[in-house]
Short mmCIF file of C-alpha atoms in Angstrom, two decimals:
data_model
loop_
_atom_site.label_atom_id
_atom_site.label_comp_id
_atom_site.label_asym_id
_atom_site.label_seq_id
_atom_site.Cartn_x
_atom_site.Cartn_y
_atom_site.Cartn_z
CA MET A 28 -23.16 -179.71 -15.31
CA LEU A 29 -26.70 -178.30 -15.54
CA LYS A 30 -27.47 -179.23 -11.95
CA TYR A 31 -24.48 -177.20 -10.77
CA TRP A 32 -25.66 -174.12 -12.65
CA ILE A 33 -29.14 -174.56 -11.19
CA SER A 34 -27.59 -174.82 -7.74
CA GLU A 35 -25.46 -171.73 -8.39
CA ALA A 36 -28.58 -169.75 -9.35
CA ARG A 37 -30.01 -170.53 -5.87
CA PRO A 38 -33.62 -171.38 -6.88
CA ARG A 39 -34.96 -170.72 -3.38
CA THR A 40 -33.88 -167.09 -3.50
CA LEU A 41 -35.66 -166.55 -6.82
CA VAL A 42 -39.03 -166.82 -5.11
CA LEU A 43 -38.40 -163.48 -3.43
CA GLY A 44 -37.33 -161.67 -6.60
CA VAL A 45 -40.31 -163.05 -8.52
CA THR A 46 -42.96 -162.28 -5.88
CA ASN A 47 -41.68 -158.74 -5.27
CA CYS A 48 -41.99 -157.81 -8.94
CA ALA A 49 -45.24 -159.76 -9.26
CA LEU A 50 -46.72 -157.75 -6.40
CA GLY A 51 -45.81 -154.51 -8.17
CA CYS A 52 -47.48 -155.87 -11.31
CA ALA A 53 -50.57 -156.77 -9.25
CA PHE A 54 -50.84 -153.15 -8.12
CA GLY A 55 -50.49 -152.14 -11.76
CA PHE A 56 -53.35 -154.46 -12.76
CA TYR A 57 -55.49 -153.07 -9.94
CA TYR A 58 -55.01 -149.50 -11.10
CA SER A 59 -55.33 -150.23 -14.83
CA GLU A 60 -56.62 -153.34 -16.63
CA VAL A 61 -55.93 -157.05 -16.91
CA ASN A 62 -55.58 -157.98 -20.56
CA LEU A 63 -53.19 -159.86 -22.82
CA TYR A 64 -51.01 -156.79 -23.37
CA THR A 65 -50.55 -155.95 -19.68
CA LEU A 66 -50.05 -159.64 -18.85
CA THR A 67 -47.32 -159.86 -21.49
CA THR A 68 -45.64 -156.78 -20.04
CA ALA A 69 -45.88 -158.30 -16.56
CA PHE A 70 -44.23 -161.51 -17.79
CA PHE A 71 -41.16 -159.61 -18.99
CA VAL A 72 -41.10 -157.45 -15.84
CA VAL A 73 -41.07 -160.52 -13.59
CA LEU A 74 -38.57 -162.31 -15.86
CA THR A 75 -36.23 -159.32 -15.62
CA GLY A 76 -36.51 -159.31 -11.84
CA CYS A 77 -35.74 -163.03 -11.74
CA LEU A 78 -32.69 -162.61 -13.99
CA LEU A 79 -31.38 -159.74 -11.85
CA GLN A 80 -31.71 -161.98 -8.79
CA ILE A 81 -29.72 -164.71 -10.56
CA LEU A 82 -27.09 -162.14 -11.57
CA SER A 83 -26.84 -160.95 -7.98
CA ASN A 84 -26.35 -164.54 -6.79
CA PHE A 85 -23.68 -165.23 -9.43
CA ALA A 86 -21.87 -161.97 -8.69
CA ASN A 87 -22.00 -162.64 -4.95
CA ASP A 88 -20.38 -166.05 -5.32
CA TYR A 89 -17.89 -164.75 -7.89
CA GLY A 90 -16.81 -161.94 -5.60
CA ASP A 91 -16.50 -164.27 -2.61
CA ALA A 92 -14.44 -166.74 -4.67
CA TYR A 93 -12.23 -164.00 -6.10
CA ARG A 94 -11.50 -162.64 -2.62
CA ASN A 95 -11.36 -166.06 -0.90
CA ALA A 96 -13.98 -164.70 1.46
CA ASP A 97 -15.54 -168.09 2.30
CA GLY A 98 -13.57 -170.69 4.15
CA PRO A 99 -14.05 -174.34 5.16
CA GLY A 100 -15.89 -173.22 8.30
CA ARG A 101 -18.77 -171.76 6.31
CA VAL A 102 -22.16 -172.60 7.85
CA GLY A 103 -24.18 -171.86 4.71
CA PRO A 104 -24.42 -174.16 1.69
CA ILE A 105 -21.29 -174.87 -0.35
CA ARG A 106 -21.69 -173.25 -3.78
CA ALA A 107 -20.68 -174.92 -7.05
CA VAL A 108 -17.89 -172.40 -7.62
CA MET A 109 -16.54 -173.04 -4.12
CA SER A 110 -16.46 -176.80 -4.69
CA GLY A 111 -14.79 -176.41 -8.09
CA ALA A 112 -17.74 -177.85 -10.06
CA ILE A 113 -17.92 -174.49 -11.86
CA SER A 114 -14.72 -172.53 -12.47
CA VAL A 115 -14.42 -168.81 -11.80
CA SER A 116 -13.92 -168.28 -15.54
CA GLN A 117 -17.10 -170.21 -16.37
CA LEU A 118 -19.04 -168.24 -13.75
CA ARG A 119 -17.82 -164.98 -15.28
CA LYS A 120 -19.13 -166.08 -18.68
CA GLY A 121 -22.40 -167.12 -17.08
CA MET A 122 -22.73 -163.66 -15.54
CA ALA A 123 -22.23 -162.09 -18.97
CA LEU A 124 -25.01 -164.21 -20.46
CA VAL A 125 -27.39 -163.33 -17.62
CA ILE A 126 -26.62 -159.62 -18.05
CA ILE A 127 -27.46 -159.87 -21.77
CA ALA A 128 -30.69 -161.78 -21.05
CA ALA A 129 -31.73 -159.30 -18.33
CA ALA A 130 -31.00 -156.34 -20.59
CA ILE A 131 -33.07 -157.80 -23.44
CA SER A 132 -35.96 -158.73 -21.16
CA GLY A 133 -35.89 -155.33 -19.45
CA VAL A 134 -35.87 -153.39 -22.71
CA ILE A 135 -38.83 -155.44 -23.98
CA ALA A 136 -40.77 -154.78 -20.75
CA VAL A 137 -40.09 -151.04 -20.85
CA GLY A 138 -40.75 -150.87 -24.58
CA LEU A 139 -44.14 -152.55 -24.15
CA ALA A 140 -44.99 -150.17 -21.33
CA VAL A 141 -43.97 -146.77 -22.65
CA GLY A 142 -43.63 -147.32 -26.39
CA GLY A 143 -42.05 -144.37 -28.15
CA ASN A 144 -41.86 -142.07 -25.11
CA LEU A 145 -38.09 -141.64 -25.28
CA GLN A 146 -37.81 -139.57 -22.11
CA VAL A 147 -39.55 -142.16 -19.93
CA LEU A 148 -37.82 -144.99 -21.82
CA SER A 149 -34.42 -143.49 -21.06
CA TRP A 150 -35.25 -143.18 -17.35
CA PHE A 151 -36.26 -146.81 -17.05
CA ILE A 152 -33.22 -147.97 -19.00
CA PHE A 153 -31.10 -145.90 -16.63
CA LEU A 154 -32.74 -147.65 -13.65
CA GLY A 155 -32.13 -150.99 -15.35
CA VAL A 156 -28.44 -150.23 -15.78
CA LEU A 157 -28.23 -149.18 -12.12
CA SER A 158 -29.90 -152.45 -11.11
CA ILE A 159 -27.33 -154.47 -13.05
CA LEU A 160 -24.46 -152.48 -11.57
CA ALA A 161 -25.90 -152.86 -8.08
CA ALA A 162 -26.03 -156.63 -8.56
CA LEU A 163 -22.43 -156.73 -9.80
CA PHE A 164 -20.88 -154.40 -7.25
CA TYR A 165 -22.30 -156.17 -4.19
CA THR A 166 -19.04 -158.12 -3.85
CA LEU A 167 -17.09 -156.79 -6.86
CA GLY A 168 -15.42 -153.44 -7.48
CA LEU A 169 -16.93 -151.20 -4.80
CA ALA A 170 -17.90 -154.39 -2.91
CA TYR A 171 -20.46 -152.43 -0.91
CA GLY A 172 -21.76 -155.70 0.56
CA TYR A 173 -18.48 -155.95 2.47
CA LYS A 174 -18.93 -152.43 3.83
CA GLY A 175 -22.31 -152.77 5.50
CA LEU A 176 -24.23 -151.09 2.66
CA GLY A 177 -25.93 -154.19 1.27
CA ASP A 178 -29.11 -153.58 3.29
CA PHE A 179 -29.64 -150.15 1.75
CA PHE A 180 -29.26 -151.36 -1.83
CA VAL A 181 -31.48 -154.41 -1.28
CA PHE A 182 -34.14 -152.13 0.22
CA ILE A 183 -34.02 -149.80 -2.79
CA PHE A 184 -33.70 -152.26 -5.67
CA PHE A 185 -35.53 -155.34 -4.38
CA GLY A 186 -38.16 -153.35 -2.52
CA VAL A 187 -38.94 -149.81 -3.62
CA ILE A 188 -37.97 -150.10 -7.30
CA ALA A 189 -39.24 -153.67 -7.69
CA VAL A 190 -42.73 -152.77 -6.43
CA ILE A 191 -43.19 -149.16 -7.55
CA GLY A 192 -41.31 -149.57 -10.83
CA SER A 193 -43.30 -152.68 -11.76
CA GLN A 194 -46.59 -150.95 -10.93
CA ILE A 195 -45.73 -147.97 -13.11
CA LEU A 196 -44.78 -150.20 -16.05
CA ILE A 197 -48.08 -152.08 -15.87
CA THR A 198 -50.26 -148.98 -15.49
CA ALA A 199 -48.37 -147.39 -18.38
CA SER A 200 -48.94 -150.47 -20.56
CA GLY A 201 -52.64 -150.31 -19.61
CA ASN A 202 -52.85 -146.64 -20.66
CA ALA A 203 -53.49 -145.56 -17.05
CA GLY A 204 -50.56 -143.16 -16.85
CA LEU A 205 -47.21 -143.14 -15.10
CA ASP A 206 -48.45 -142.34 -11.60
CA TRP A 207 -47.62 -144.26 -8.46
CA TYR A 208 -49.99 -144.59 -5.51
CA PRO A 209 -49.76 -144.36 -1.69
CA ASP A 210 -50.41 -148.07 -1.15
CA THR A 211 -47.79 -148.99 -3.74
CA ALA A 212 -45.25 -146.71 -2.06
CA ALA A 213 -46.05 -148.14 1.38
CA MET A 214 -45.70 -151.68 0.07
CA GLY A 215 -42.42 -150.77 -1.62
CA ILE A 216 -41.16 -149.91 1.87
CA SER A 217 -42.75 -153.00 3.42
CA ILE A 218 -41.36 -155.42 0.83
CA GLY A 219 -38.02 -153.62 0.95
CA ALA A 220 -37.84 -154.16 4.72
CA SER A 221 -38.76 -157.85 4.49
CA SER A 222 -36.19 -158.35 1.70
CA VAL A 223 -33.54 -156.79 3.93
CA MET A 224 -34.62 -159.25 6.63
CA VAL A 225 -33.56 -162.11 4.34
CA LEU A 226 -30.14 -160.54 3.76
CA HIS A 227 -29.75 -159.76 7.44
CA VAL A 228 -30.56 -163.30 8.58
CA ALA A 229 -27.86 -164.53 6.18
CA GLY A 230 -25.52 -161.98 7.74
CA MET A 231 -26.41 -163.11 11.26
CA ARG A 232 -25.69 -166.71 10.28
CA ASP A 233 -22.22 -165.70 9.06
CA ILE A 234 -21.17 -163.17 11.71
CA SER A 235 -18.22 -165.20 12.99
CA GLU A 236 -17.13 -166.30 9.50
CA ASP A 237 -17.45 -162.79 8.04
CA ARG A 238 -15.45 -161.22 10.86
CA LEU A 239 -12.74 -163.82 10.32
CA HIS A 240 -12.46 -162.93 6.61
CA GLY A 241 -12.89 -159.16 6.97
CA LYS A 242 -16.42 -158.97 5.53
CA LYS A 243 -17.92 -155.98 7.34
CA THR A 244 -21.59 -156.70 6.76
CA LEU A 245 -24.07 -154.77 8.86
CA ALA A 246 -24.67 -157.86 10.98
CA SER A 247 -20.96 -158.32 11.68
CA ARG A 248 -20.70 -154.64 12.58
CA LEU A 249 -23.71 -154.67 14.90
CA GLY A 250 -22.95 -157.93 16.67
CA TYR A 251 -25.50 -160.45 17.93
CA THR A 252 -27.57 -158.29 20.30
CA LEU A 253 -28.01 -155.24 18.08
CA SER A 254 -28.59 -157.49 15.06
CA CYS A 255 -31.56 -158.99 16.88
CA VAL A 256 -32.92 -155.52 17.64
CA TYR A 257 -32.45 -154.51 14.00
CA LEU A 258 -34.25 -157.64 12.78
CA ALA A 259 -37.19 -156.89 15.08
CA ILE A 260 -37.32 -153.32 13.75
CA LEU A 261 -37.35 -154.57 10.16
CA PHE A 262 -40.28 -156.87 10.95
CA SER A 263 -42.12 -153.99 12.62
CA VAL A 264 -41.60 -151.77 9.57
CA THR A 265 -42.81 -154.58 7.30
CA THR A 266 -45.99 -155.00 9.36
CA LEU A 267 -46.82 -151.34 10.01
CA THR A 268 -46.37 -150.15 6.43
CA SER A 269 -48.37 -153.11 5.16
CA ALA A 270 -51.18 -152.28 7.60
CA PHE A 271 -51.10 -148.63 6.53
CA ALA A 272 -51.33 -149.57 2.85
CA CYS A 273 -54.31 -151.84 3.50
CA VAL A 274 -56.29 -149.53 5.77
CA TYR A 275 -55.52 -146.36 3.78
CA SER A 276 -56.28 -147.56 0.25
CA HIS A 277 -58.25 -150.79 0.68
CA ARG A 278 -60.58 -152.30 3.29
CA ALA A 279 -59.75 -152.67 6.95
CA TRP A 280 -61.13 -156.22 7.16
CA GLU A 281 -58.67 -157.32 4.48
CA PHE A 282 -55.82 -156.75 6.88
CA SER A 283 -56.91 -159.98 8.56
CA ILE A 284 -55.62 -161.76 5.43
CA ILE A 285 -52.37 -159.81 5.62
CA ALA A 286 -51.97 -160.43 9.36
CA ILE A 287 -52.36 -164.19 8.93
CA SER A 288 -49.81 -164.14 6.11
CA LEU A 289 -47.27 -162.46 8.39
CA ILE A 290 -47.33 -165.28 10.97
CA PRO A 291 -44.64 -167.40 9.21
CA LEU A 292 -42.33 -164.36 8.97
CA LEU A 293 -42.96 -163.54 12.62
CA ALA A 294 -42.24 -167.11 13.68
CA SER A 295 -38.97 -167.15 11.73
CA THR A 296 -37.98 -163.80 13.24
CA VAL A 297 -38.62 -165.04 16.78
CA ARG A 298 -36.62 -168.23 16.19
CA THR A 299 -33.72 -166.29 14.65
CA ILE A 300 -33.56 -163.91 17.60
CA LYS A 301 -33.79 -166.80 20.07
CA ASN A 302 -30.94 -168.73 18.39
CA ALA A 303 -28.89 -165.73 17.22
CA ARG A 304 -25.64 -167.00 18.73
CA VAL A 305 -25.98 -170.50 17.25
CA PRO A 306 -25.18 -170.22 13.51
CA VAL A 307 -26.30 -173.77 12.67
CA ARG A 308 -29.76 -172.93 14.04
CA VAL A 309 -29.93 -169.58 12.30
CA ALA A 310 -28.98 -171.08 8.93
CA PRO A 311 -32.35 -172.84 8.30
CA GLU A 312 -34.19 -169.61 9.08
CA LEU A 313 -32.86 -168.02 5.89
CA LYS A 314 -35.24 -170.05 3.73
CA TYR A 315 -38.13 -169.53 6.17
CA THR A 316 -37.59 -165.78 6.23
CA SER A 317 -37.54 -165.73 2.44
CA LEU A 318 -40.66 -167.88 2.30
CA GLY A 319 -42.39 -165.72 4.89
CA SER A 320 -41.70 -162.57 2.88
CA ALA A 321 -43.01 -164.27 -0.27
CA ILE A 322 -46.21 -165.41 1.52
CA HIS A 323 -46.81 -161.81 2.62
CA ALA A 324 -46.50 -160.62 -0.99
CA VAL A 325 -48.84 -163.37 -2.24
CA ALA A 326 -51.41 -162.42 0.41
CA TRP A 327 -51.35 -158.89 -0.94
CA MET A 328 -51.94 -160.22 -4.45
CA ILE A 329 -55.01 -162.03 -3.09
CA VAL A 330 -56.27 -158.80 -1.51
CA LEU A 331 -55.77 -156.88 -4.77
CA THR A 332 -57.56 -159.63 -6.70
CA ILE A 333 -60.54 -159.47 -4.32
CA ASP A 334 -60.67 -155.68 -4.63
CA TYR A 335 -60.35 -155.78 -8.42
CA TRP A 336 -63.18 -158.23 -8.99
CA ALA A 337 -65.50 -157.46 -6.02
CA TYR A 338 -65.22 -153.75 -5.30
CA ARG A 339 -64.19 -151.92 -8.46
#
């Protein structure tokens, strides 16, 4: 049974949630201090991000199963709930446990960061509640994922909030204030755009299937040609905002590290556009797009580490 739950959590997708929050924490370390207290805060920040990703995956599969939105012609992997290895009732209980775990982890992270500052504490708890609701309502209730709004919410929650929010929590725990910085903001946009790329590639893979079952994702609305244009725009935004962040707040030569890290994401983007009308060829690109986005985030962590130890 455990292997089915692990499969349902989609381990490959967790890399993205972890690296996005970890990058925000890295910015926080850069602008404050690296010590046991800030490292402990970062652990709970990243854990919360990971749990929210798992919740999003569970909720996505639950909503699809509840609405019978995936059929036998699905190109993507067959989930445990689709195969019957995990019942819808069991998945619902699993979602409840993940919500509890994410709430506990999030409260600990915010508590470590802001202590008794009730005003700031309440704001972060509010953002945490919104994050949980956003994960749940992707395919449930409002089901905004079926209405072409998934890209916007992924951009906000897995990009902007994941990076900027994590940075603020770490700088607050390091007694460096609650400010955010231009490079953090730019990278929130960059990581948000690359995270949307992952969702969009999945949407491009499922265009025919989603249209058949009435799932109006942005990819199914745009069609193959405009989806390719949109994917290219997302990659351009990822690259340009990353370059701006590096040149504006760090050292121009360090963008060579960032540029090299973007090659896997570029290669995956080119292959996806080339094979856009062949779902079985687009399907493998989902993991490569996710990996490419994660490599970009890790490269930024390397740059921040170099700056912290060599130039501060």
